[in-house]
Amino acid sequence: MKSLNLTSQRQAVYDIVLNSHDHPTAAEVMNRLVEQGHSLAYGTVYNSLRYLSDKQMIRELKLGEAASRYDARMDDHQHIICEVCGAVDEVMNQVPREWMNTVAKDTGYTIGHAHVVFGGVCPNCKNKKNN
């Protein structure tokens, strides 16, 4: 296992991501740190997120938005994004092996992993629209 150098700043950033279920952006991590009384520079937060991602403690999600989001769940799962409010939720279904085999056959790639991002309208936004 890679050796870890978890400074107090990195630990604070990790704790925010670990205890967040909404896949926060770096700016949201920063705001939550401030709310908890931490005083970290933006550069420190971004560098900590990169370090934690590099050490595979968190996952950086590039979901087609301007800003990356961060997830502390490292098990294999997918994501779904509300196209109205931008909420991100986890989808615990596995990518079907048949899909991966088809993509490998069509592209010639050897596939190591897959991450599928679904788009739709979340229940809250759907309910607002129907009222």
Short mmCIF file of N, CA, C and O in Angstrom, two decimals:
data_model
loop_
_atom_site.label_atom_id
_atom_site.label_comp_id
_atom_site.label_asym_id
_atom_site.label_seq_id
_atom_site.Cartn_x
_atom_site.Cartn_y
_atom_site.Cartn_z
N MET A 1 0.84 -1.19 0.00
CA MET A 1 0.00 0.00 0.00
C MET A 1 0.89 1.25 0.00
O MET A 1 1.94 1.29 0.61
N LYS A 2 0.41 2.25 -0.69
CA LYS A 2 1.15 3.51 -0.76
C LYS A 2 1.19 4.14 0.62
O LYS A 2 0.22 4.10 1.36
N SER A 3 2.33 4.73 0.96
CA SER A 3 2.41 5.39 2.27
C SER A 3 1.61 6.68 2.21
O SER A 3 1.56 7.37 1.20
N LEU A 4 0.95 6.97 3.32
CA LEU A 4 0.11 8.15 3.39
C LEU A 4 0.76 9.21 4.25
O LEU A 4 1.37 8.92 5.27
N ASN A 5 0.61 10.44 3.83
CA ASN A 5 1.05 11.58 4.61
C ASN A 5 -0.19 12.44 4.84
O ASN A 5 -0.43 13.39 4.12
N LEU A 6 -1.00 12.02 5.82
CA LEU A 6 -2.25 12.72 6.08
C LEU A 6 -2.01 13.85 7.07
O LEU A 6 -2.05 13.65 8.28
N THR A 7 -1.74 15.02 6.53
CA THR A 7 -1.60 16.20 7.37
C THR A 7 -2.97 16.52 7.96
O THR A 7 -4.00 15.99 7.53
N SER A 8 -3.01 17.41 8.93
CA SER A 8 -4.29 17.78 9.54
C SER A 8 -5.21 18.41 8.50
O SER A 8 -6.43 18.21 8.53
N GLN A 9 -4.65 19.15 7.54
CA GLN A 9 -5.47 19.76 6.50
C GLN A 9 -6.07 18.68 5.59
O GLN A 9 -7.26 18.73 5.26
N ARG A 10 -5.26 17.73 5.18
CA ARG A 10 -5.76 16.65 4.33
C ARG A 10 -6.82 15.84 5.06
O ARG A 10 -7.81 15.43 4.47
N GLN A 11 -6.60 15.59 6.34
CA GLN A 11 -7.57 14.84 7.13
C GLN A 11 -8.89 15.60 7.21
O GLN A 11 -9.97 15.02 7.08
N ALA A 12 -8.83 16.92 7.39
CA ALA A 12 -10.05 17.73 7.46
C ALA A 12 -10.81 17.67 6.14
O ALA A 12 -12.04 17.52 6.12
N VAL A 13 -10.10 17.77 5.01
CA VAL A 13 -10.72 17.69 3.69
C VAL A 13 -11.32 16.30 3.50
O VAL A 13 -12.47 16.16 3.04
N TYR A 14 -10.58 15.26 3.86
CA TYR A 14 -11.08 13.89 3.72
C TYR A 14 -12.35 13.69 4.54
O TYR A 14 -13.32 13.10 4.06
N ASP A 15 -12.36 14.20 5.77
CA ASP A 15 -13.53 14.04 6.63
C ASP A 15 -14.77 14.69 6.02
O ASP A 15 -15.87 14.14 6.11
N ILE A 16 -14.58 15.86 5.39
CA ILE A 16 -15.72 16.53 4.73
C ILE A 16 -16.27 15.65 3.62
O ILE A 16 -17.48 15.41 3.54
N VAL A 17 -15.40 15.15 2.75
CA VAL A 17 -15.86 14.32 1.63
C VAL A 17 -16.48 13.03 2.15
O VAL A 17 -17.54 12.60 1.69
N LEU A 18 -15.84 12.42 3.13
CA LEU A 18 -16.32 11.15 3.69
C LEU A 18 -17.72 11.30 4.27
O LEU A 18 -18.56 10.40 4.13
N ASN A 19 -18.00 12.41 4.91
CA ASN A 19 -19.28 12.61 5.58
C ASN A 19 -20.31 13.33 4.72
O ASN A 19 -21.38 13.68 5.22
N SER A 20 -20.00 13.55 3.46
CA SER A 20 -20.93 14.19 2.53
C SER A 20 -21.54 13.14 1.62
O SER A 20 -20.83 12.30 1.09
N HIS A 21 -22.84 13.23 1.44
CA HIS A 21 -23.51 12.26 0.57
C HIS A 21 -23.99 12.91 -0.73
O HIS A 21 -24.69 12.30 -1.50
N ASP A 22 -23.55 14.16 -0.95
CA ASP A 22 -24.00 14.89 -2.13
C ASP A 22 -22.89 15.14 -3.14
O ASP A 22 -23.05 15.92 -4.05
N HIS A 23 -21.75 14.46 -2.98
CA HIS A 23 -20.66 14.56 -3.94
C HIS A 23 -20.24 16.02 -4.12
O HIS A 23 -20.44 16.60 -5.18
N PRO A 24 -19.66 16.63 -3.09
CA PRO A 24 -19.36 18.06 -3.14
C PRO A 24 -18.28 18.43 -4.14
O PRO A 24 -17.39 17.64 -4.44
N THR A 25 -18.37 19.66 -4.62
CA THR A 25 -17.30 20.25 -5.44
C THR A 25 -16.22 20.77 -4.48
O THR A 25 -16.44 20.83 -3.26
N ALA A 26 -15.09 21.19 -5.03
CA ALA A 26 -14.03 21.75 -4.19
C ALA A 26 -14.54 22.99 -3.45
O ALA A 26 -14.23 23.19 -2.27
N ALA A 27 -15.32 23.83 -4.13
CA ALA A 27 -15.86 25.03 -3.49
C ALA A 27 -16.79 24.66 -2.33
O ALA A 27 -16.76 25.30 -1.26
N GLU A 28 -17.58 23.62 -2.50
CA GLU A 28 -18.48 23.17 -1.42
C GLU A 28 -17.68 22.60 -0.26
O GLU A 28 -18.02 22.82 0.91
N VAL A 29 -16.60 21.87 -0.56
CA VAL A 29 -15.72 21.37 0.50
C VAL A 29 -15.16 22.55 1.27
O VAL A 29 -15.16 22.57 2.51
N MET A 30 -14.70 23.56 0.55
CA MET A 30 -14.14 24.76 1.18
C MET A 30 -15.16 25.43 2.10
O MET A 30 -14.85 25.77 3.25
N ASN A 31 -16.40 25.61 1.62
CA ASN A 31 -17.45 26.23 2.43
C ASN A 31 -17.73 25.43 3.69
O ASN A 31 -17.93 26.01 4.77
N ARG A 32 -17.74 24.11 3.59
CA ARG A 32 -18.02 23.27 4.75
C ARG A 32 -16.87 23.32 5.76
O ARG A 32 -17.09 23.26 6.97
N LEU A 33 -15.64 23.43 5.25
CA LEU A 33 -14.49 23.59 6.15
C LEU A 33 -14.61 24.89 6.94
O LEU A 33 -14.38 24.92 8.15
N VAL A 34 -14.99 25.98 6.25
CA VAL A 34 -15.15 27.28 6.90
C VAL A 34 -16.25 27.20 7.96
O VAL A 34 -16.09 27.69 9.08
N GLU A 35 -17.37 26.53 7.62
CA GLU A 35 -18.48 26.37 8.57
C GLU A 35 -18.03 25.63 9.83
O GLU A 35 -18.55 25.86 10.91
N GLN A 36 -17.05 24.74 9.69
CA GLN A 36 -16.53 23.98 10.84
C GLN A 36 -15.40 24.71 11.54
O GLN A 36 -14.80 24.17 12.47
N GLY A 37 -15.08 25.92 11.09
CA GLY A 37 -14.07 26.72 11.77
C GLY A 37 -12.66 26.55 11.26
O GLY A 37 -11.72 27.07 11.85
N HIS A 38 -12.49 25.82 10.16
CA HIS A 38 -11.16 25.66 9.56
C HIS A 38 -10.84 26.87 8.70
O HIS A 38 -11.72 27.50 8.13
N SER A 39 -9.58 27.20 8.61
CA SER A 39 -9.13 28.31 7.77
C SER A 39 -8.05 27.79 6.84
O SER A 39 -6.87 27.83 7.16
N LEU A 40 -8.47 27.27 5.69
CA LEU A 40 -7.53 26.71 4.72
C LEU A 40 -7.60 27.53 3.44
O LEU A 40 -8.66 27.98 3.03
N ALA A 41 -6.47 27.70 2.80
CA ALA A 41 -6.42 28.38 1.51
C ALA A 41 -7.04 27.47 0.44
O ALA A 41 -7.00 26.24 0.56
N TYR A 42 -7.62 28.10 -0.60
CA TYR A 42 -8.19 27.31 -1.69
C TYR A 42 -7.17 26.34 -2.27
O TYR A 42 -7.47 25.19 -2.55
N GLY A 43 -5.93 26.81 -2.44
CA GLY A 43 -4.88 25.95 -2.99
C GLY A 43 -4.65 24.72 -2.15
O GLY A 43 -4.44 23.62 -2.67
N THR A 44 -4.71 24.88 -0.83
CA THR A 44 -4.54 23.74 0.08
C THR A 44 -5.67 22.74 -0.10
O THR A 44 -5.44 21.52 -0.12
N VAL A 45 -6.89 23.24 -0.26
CA VAL A 45 -8.05 22.35 -0.45
C VAL A 45 -7.90 21.60 -1.77
O VAL A 45 -8.05 20.37 -1.82
N TYR A 46 -7.60 22.32 -2.85
CA TYR A 46 -7.44 21.66 -4.16
C TYR A 46 -6.29 20.65 -4.13
O TYR A 46 -6.43 19.52 -4.64
N ASN A 47 -5.17 21.01 -3.54
CA ASN A 47 -4.04 20.09 -3.45
C ASN A 47 -4.38 18.87 -2.60
O ASN A 47 -3.96 17.75 -2.91
N SER A 48 -5.13 19.08 -1.54
CA SER A 48 -5.54 17.96 -0.67
C SER A 48 -6.48 17.02 -1.42
O SER A 48 -6.34 15.79 -1.33
N LEU A 49 -7.42 17.58 -2.18
CA LEU A 49 -8.32 16.74 -2.97
C LEU A 49 -7.54 15.94 -4.00
O LEU A 49 -7.80 14.75 -4.21
N ARG A 50 -6.57 16.57 -4.66
CA ARG A 50 -5.75 15.86 -5.64
C ARG A 50 -4.95 14.74 -4.96
O ARG A 50 -4.87 13.62 -5.46
N TYR A 51 -4.35 15.05 -3.80
CA TYR A 51 -3.57 14.06 -3.06
C TYR A 51 -4.45 12.86 -2.68
O TYR A 51 -4.07 11.71 -2.89
N LEU A 52 -5.62 13.14 -2.12
CA LEU A 52 -6.53 12.07 -1.69
C LEU A 52 -7.00 11.24 -2.88
O LEU A 52 -7.14 10.02 -2.76
N SER A 53 -7.20 11.89 -4.02
CA SER A 53 -7.58 11.15 -5.24
C SER A 53 -6.43 10.27 -5.71
O SER A 53 -6.63 9.11 -6.05
N ASP A 54 -5.23 10.85 -5.73
CA ASP A 54 -4.05 10.09 -6.16
C ASP A 54 -3.80 8.88 -5.27
O ASP A 54 -3.35 7.84 -5.75
N LYS A 55 -4.10 9.00 -3.99
CA LYS A 55 -3.91 7.90 -3.04
C LYS A 55 -5.12 6.97 -2.99
O LYS A 55 -5.18 6.05 -2.18
N GLN A 56 -6.08 7.22 -3.87
CA GLN A 56 -7.29 6.39 -4.01
C GLN A 56 -8.09 6.30 -2.71
O GLN A 56 -8.67 5.28 -2.39
N MET A 57 -8.13 7.41 -1.99
CA MET A 57 -8.96 7.50 -0.79
C MET A 57 -10.32 8.11 -1.14
O MET A 57 -11.30 7.86 -0.45
N ILE A 58 -10.35 8.93 -2.20
CA ILE A 58 -11.58 9.49 -2.73
C ILE A 58 -11.53 9.38 -4.24
O ILE A 58 -10.47 9.14 -4.82
N ARG A 59 -12.67 9.56 -4.85
CA ARG A 59 -12.77 9.49 -6.31
C ARG A 59 -13.18 10.85 -6.84
O ARG A 59 -14.13 11.46 -6.34
N GLU A 60 -12.45 11.33 -7.84
CA GLU A 60 -12.84 12.57 -8.52
C GLU A 60 -13.82 12.20 -9.62
O GLU A 60 -13.55 11.33 -10.44
N LEU A 61 -14.97 12.87 -9.61
CA LEU A 61 -16.00 12.60 -10.59
C LEU A 61 -16.08 13.76 -11.58
O LEU A 61 -16.32 14.90 -11.18
N LYS A 62 -15.87 13.45 -12.82
CA LYS A 62 -16.04 14.45 -13.88
C LYS A 62 -17.33 14.06 -14.59
O LYS A 62 -17.34 13.15 -15.40
N LEU A 63 -18.39 14.77 -14.22
CA LEU A 63 -19.72 14.37 -14.65
C LEU A 63 -20.30 15.29 -15.71
O LEU A 63 -21.50 15.46 -15.83
N GLY A 64 -19.43 15.91 -16.49
CA GLY A 64 -19.90 16.78 -17.55
C GLY A 64 -20.22 18.18 -17.06
O GLY A 64 -20.70 19.01 -17.82
N GLU A 65 -19.97 18.45 -15.81
CA GLU A 65 -20.19 19.78 -15.25
C GLU A 65 -18.87 20.55 -15.30
O GLU A 65 -17.82 19.97 -15.54
N ALA A 66 -18.92 21.83 -15.02
CA ALA A 66 -17.71 22.64 -15.03
C ALA A 66 -16.75 22.21 -13.92
O ALA A 66 -15.55 22.12 -14.14
N ALA A 67 -17.28 21.91 -12.74
CA ALA A 67 -16.45 21.56 -11.59
C ALA A 67 -16.51 20.06 -11.30
O ALA A 67 -17.58 19.46 -11.40
N SER A 68 -15.37 19.49 -10.95
CA SER A 68 -15.35 18.10 -10.52
C SER A 68 -16.08 17.97 -9.19
O SER A 68 -16.15 18.92 -8.41
N ARG A 69 -16.58 16.80 -8.93
CA ARG A 69 -17.19 16.47 -7.64
C ARG A 69 -16.35 15.37 -7.02
O ARG A 69 -15.59 14.70 -7.72
N TYR A 70 -16.52 15.17 -5.72
CA TYR A 70 -15.68 14.19 -5.02
C TYR A 70 -16.54 13.23 -4.23
O TYR A 70 -17.57 13.60 -3.66
N ASP A 71 -16.12 11.98 -4.22
CA ASP A 71 -16.87 10.88 -3.62
C ASP A 71 -15.92 10.02 -2.82
O ASP A 71 -14.87 9.62 -3.32
N ALA A 72 -16.27 9.74 -1.57
CA ALA A 72 -15.43 8.89 -0.73
C ALA A 72 -15.80 7.41 -0.85
O ALA A 72 -15.10 6.56 -0.33
N ARG A 73 -16.90 7.10 -1.55
CA ARG A 73 -17.25 5.70 -1.78
C ARG A 73 -16.37 5.16 -2.89
O ARG A 73 -16.44 5.62 -4.02
N MET A 74 -15.53 4.22 -2.57
CA MET A 74 -14.59 3.70 -3.54
C MET A 74 -15.04 2.36 -4.15
O MET A 74 -14.39 1.84 -5.02
N ASP A 75 -16.19 1.83 -3.69
CA ASP A 75 -16.67 0.61 -4.30
C ASP A 75 -17.22 0.93 -5.68
O ASP A 75 -17.44 2.08 -6.04
N ASP A 76 -17.41 -0.10 -6.49
CA ASP A 76 -17.82 0.09 -7.88
C ASP A 76 -19.29 0.49 -7.92
O ASP A 76 -20.16 -0.27 -7.50
N HIS A 77 -19.57 1.70 -8.39
CA HIS A 77 -20.95 2.15 -8.54
C HIS A 77 -21.01 3.24 -9.60
O HIS A 77 -20.01 3.76 -10.04
N GLN A 78 -22.24 3.54 -10.01
CA GLN A 78 -22.49 4.51 -11.08
C GLN A 78 -23.12 5.76 -10.44
O GLN A 78 -23.37 5.79 -9.25
N HIS A 79 -23.40 6.76 -11.28
CA HIS A 79 -24.01 7.99 -10.79
C HIS A 79 -25.14 8.43 -11.71
O HIS A 79 -25.15 8.10 -12.90
N ILE A 80 -26.09 9.17 -11.13
CA ILE A 80 -27.19 9.76 -11.90
C ILE A 80 -27.28 11.23 -11.52
O ILE A 80 -27.13 11.59 -10.35
N ILE A 81 -27.47 12.08 -12.53
CA ILE A 81 -27.51 13.52 -12.33
C ILE A 81 -28.88 14.05 -12.72
O ILE A 81 -29.39 13.71 -13.80
N CYS A 82 -29.45 14.90 -11.86
CA CYS A 82 -30.70 15.58 -12.21
C CYS A 82 -30.38 16.69 -13.19
O CYS A 82 -29.54 17.55 -12.91
N GLU A 83 -31.03 16.67 -14.33
CA GLU A 83 -30.78 17.66 -15.37
C GLU A 83 -31.46 18.99 -15.08
O GLU A 83 -31.28 19.96 -15.81
N VAL A 84 -32.24 19.05 -13.97
CA VAL A 84 -32.90 20.29 -13.60
C VAL A 84 -32.12 21.00 -12.49
O VAL A 84 -31.70 22.14 -12.64
N CYS A 85 -31.89 20.30 -11.36
CA CYS A 85 -31.25 20.95 -10.21
C CYS A 85 -29.78 20.60 -10.04
O CYS A 85 -29.08 21.21 -9.23
N GLY A 86 -29.28 19.60 -10.76
CA GLY A 86 -27.88 19.22 -10.67
C GLY A 86 -27.54 18.25 -9.56
O GLY A 86 -26.37 17.94 -9.35
N ALA A 87 -28.54 17.75 -8.84
CA ALA A 87 -28.28 16.77 -7.77
C ALA A 87 -27.59 15.54 -8.36
O ALA A 87 -27.85 15.15 -9.50
N VAL A 88 -26.69 14.96 -7.58
CA VAL A 88 -25.98 13.75 -8.00
C VAL A 88 -26.27 12.66 -6.98
O VAL A 88 -26.11 12.86 -5.78
N ASP A 89 -26.71 11.51 -7.46
CA ASP A 89 -26.97 10.37 -6.58
C ASP A 89 -26.21 9.15 -7.08
O ASP A 89 -25.78 9.10 -8.23
N GLU A 90 -26.09 8.18 -6.18
CA GLU A 90 -25.38 6.95 -6.51
C GLU A 90 -26.35 5.91 -7.05
O GLU A 90 -27.51 5.85 -6.63
N VAL A 91 -25.87 5.13 -7.99
CA VAL A 91 -26.61 4.01 -8.56
C VAL A 91 -25.77 2.78 -8.28
O VAL A 91 -24.63 2.69 -8.73
N MET A 92 -26.32 1.86 -7.52
CA MET A 92 -25.52 0.72 -7.06
C MET A 92 -25.53 -0.46 -8.03
O MET A 92 -24.89 -1.45 -7.79
N ASN A 93 -26.21 -0.32 -9.18
CA ASN A 93 -26.20 -1.39 -10.17
C ASN A 93 -24.84 -1.47 -10.85
O ASN A 93 -24.20 -0.45 -11.08
N GLN A 94 -24.44 -2.66 -11.19
CA GLN A 94 -23.19 -2.87 -11.92
C GLN A 94 -23.42 -2.66 -13.41
O GLN A 94 -24.51 -2.89 -13.92
N VAL A 95 -22.38 -2.23 -14.11
CA VAL A 95 -22.46 -2.14 -15.57
C VAL A 95 -22.51 -3.58 -16.09
O VAL A 95 -21.65 -4.39 -15.73
N PRO A 96 -23.52 -3.91 -16.90
CA PRO A 96 -23.63 -5.30 -17.38
C PRO A 96 -22.39 -5.72 -18.16
O PRO A 96 -21.87 -4.96 -18.99
N ARG A 97 -21.91 -6.91 -17.89
CA ARG A 97 -20.74 -7.47 -18.58
C ARG A 97 -20.96 -7.45 -20.09
O ARG A 97 -20.06 -7.19 -20.86
N GLU A 98 -22.20 -7.70 -20.52
CA GLU A 98 -22.54 -7.70 -21.94
C GLU A 98 -22.22 -6.34 -22.58
O GLU A 98 -21.71 -6.29 -23.70
N TRP A 99 -22.51 -5.23 -21.89
CA TRP A 99 -22.19 -3.90 -22.41
C TRP A 99 -20.69 -3.76 -22.59
O TRP A 99 -20.21 -3.26 -23.59
N MET A 100 -19.95 -4.17 -21.56
CA MET A 100 -18.49 -4.03 -21.61
C MET A 100 -17.90 -4.88 -22.73
O MET A 100 -16.99 -4.43 -23.43
N ASN A 101 -18.43 -6.09 -22.91
CA ASN A 101 -17.95 -6.95 -23.99
C ASN A 101 -18.24 -6.33 -25.35
O ASN A 101 -17.40 -6.38 -26.26
N THR A 102 -19.42 -5.74 -25.52
CA THR A 102 -19.79 -5.11 -26.78
C THR A 102 -18.88 -3.92 -27.07
O THR A 102 -18.39 -3.75 -28.20
N VAL A 103 -18.62 -3.09 -26.06
CA VAL A 103 -17.75 -1.93 -26.24
C VAL A 103 -16.33 -2.39 -26.59
O VAL A 103 -15.69 -1.84 -27.49
N ALA A 104 -15.85 -3.41 -25.90
CA ALA A 104 -14.51 -3.93 -26.18
C ALA A 104 -14.44 -4.44 -27.62
O ALA A 104 -13.47 -4.15 -28.35
N LYS A 105 -15.45 -5.16 -28.06
CA LYS A 105 -15.48 -5.71 -29.42
C LYS A 105 -15.53 -4.58 -30.46
O LYS A 105 -14.81 -4.60 -31.46
N ASP A 106 -16.37 -3.58 -30.18
CA ASP A 106 -16.55 -2.48 -31.15
C ASP A 106 -15.34 -1.54 -31.23
O ASP A 106 -15.10 -0.93 -32.27
N THR A 107 -14.59 -1.41 -30.14
CA THR A 107 -13.49 -0.44 -30.11
C THR A 107 -12.11 -1.07 -30.18
O THR A 107 -11.14 -0.38 -30.47
N GLY A 108 -12.00 -2.36 -29.87
CA GLY A 108 -10.70 -3.01 -29.82
C GLY A 108 -9.97 -2.78 -28.50
O GLY A 108 -8.86 -3.26 -28.30
N TYR A 109 -10.61 -2.04 -27.58
CA TYR A 109 -9.99 -1.78 -26.27
C TYR A 109 -10.12 -3.00 -25.37
O TYR A 109 -11.06 -3.80 -25.50
N THR A 110 -9.17 -3.14 -24.45
CA THR A 110 -9.32 -4.05 -23.33
C THR A 110 -9.86 -3.18 -22.20
O THR A 110 -9.21 -2.21 -21.80
N ILE A 111 -11.03 -3.50 -21.71
CA ILE A 111 -11.69 -2.64 -20.73
C ILE A 111 -11.32 -3.05 -19.31
O ILE A 111 -11.47 -4.21 -18.93
N GLY A 112 -10.83 -2.08 -18.56
CA GLY A 112 -10.45 -2.32 -17.17
C GLY A 112 -11.56 -1.97 -16.19
O GLY A 112 -11.70 -2.59 -15.15
N HIS A 113 -12.34 -0.95 -16.52
CA HIS A 113 -13.45 -0.55 -15.65
C HIS A 113 -14.42 0.30 -16.46
O HIS A 113 -14.10 0.75 -17.56
N ALA A 114 -15.58 0.51 -15.90
CA ALA A 114 -16.58 1.34 -16.54
C ALA A 114 -17.25 2.21 -15.49
O ALA A 114 -17.41 1.80 -14.33
N HIS A 115 -17.59 3.42 -15.87
CA HIS A 115 -18.37 4.32 -15.02
C HIS A 115 -19.44 4.93 -15.90
O HIS A 115 -19.13 5.65 -16.84
N VAL A 116 -20.68 4.61 -15.60
CA VAL A 116 -21.80 5.11 -16.37
C VAL A 116 -22.45 6.24 -15.60
O VAL A 116 -22.66 6.15 -14.39
N VAL A 117 -22.75 7.33 -16.30
CA VAL A 117 -23.44 8.47 -15.71
C VAL A 117 -24.80 8.59 -16.39
O VAL A 117 -24.87 8.78 -17.61
N PHE A 118 -25.85 8.44 -15.61
CA PHE A 118 -27.21 8.57 -16.12
C PHE A 118 -27.68 10.01 -15.93
O PHE A 118 -27.24 10.69 -15.01
N GLY A 119 -28.56 10.46 -16.76
CA GLY A 119 -29.17 11.78 -16.62
C GLY A 119 -30.67 11.64 -16.61
O GLY A 119 -31.22 10.77 -17.27
N GLY A 120 -31.32 12.49 -15.84
CA GLY A 120 -32.78 12.45 -15.75
C GLY A 120 -33.28 13.57 -14.86
O GLY A 120 -32.58 14.55 -14.64
N VAL A 121 -34.49 13.39 -14.36
CA VAL A 121 -35.10 14.37 -13.47
C VAL A 121 -35.36 13.70 -12.13
O VAL A 121 -36.01 12.65 -12.07
N CYS A 122 -34.82 14.29 -11.06
CA CYS A 122 -34.95 13.70 -9.72
C CYS A 122 -36.40 13.79 -9.24
O CYS A 122 -37.21 14.58 -9.76
N PRO A 123 -36.77 12.99 -8.23
CA PRO A 123 -38.14 13.01 -7.72
C PRO A 123 -38.59 14.40 -7.24
O PRO A 123 -39.74 14.78 -7.48
N ASN A 124 -37.70 15.17 -6.59
CA ASN A 124 -38.10 16.51 -6.12
C ASN A 124 -38.48 17.41 -7.27
O ASN A 124 -39.48 18.12 -7.22
N CYS A 125 -37.65 17.43 -8.31
CA CYS A 125 -37.94 18.29 -9.47
C CYS A 125 -39.16 17.80 -10.23
O CYS A 125 -39.97 18.60 -10.73
N LYS A 126 -39.32 16.49 -10.30
CA LYS A 126 -40.49 15.92 -10.99
C LYS A 126 -41.77 16.31 -10.26
O LYS A 126 -42.76 16.69 -10.88
N ASN A 127 -41.72 16.26 -8.91
CA ASN A 127 -42.89 16.64 -8.12
C ASN A 127 -43.22 18.12 -8.27
O ASN A 127 -44.39 18.51 -8.32
N LYS A 128 -42.19 18.98 -8.32
CA LYS A 128 -42.41 20.43 -8.50
C LYS A 128 -43.06 20.71 -9.84
O LYS A 128 -43.93 21.56 -9.96
N LYS A 129 -42.64 19.97 -10.86
CA LYS A 129 -43.15 20.15 -12.22
C LYS A 129 -44.62 19.72 -12.30
O LYS A 129 -45.40 20.32 -13.04
N ASN A 130 -44.97 18.68 -11.55
CA ASN A 130 -46.33 18.13 -11.62
C ASN A 130 -47.31 18.90 -10.74
O ASN A 130 -48.50 18.63 -10.78
N ASN A 131 -46.82 19.80 -9.91
CA ASN A 131 -47.73 20.55 -9.03
C ASN A 131 -48.17 21.86 -9.63
O ASN A 131 -47.63 22.47 -10.43
#
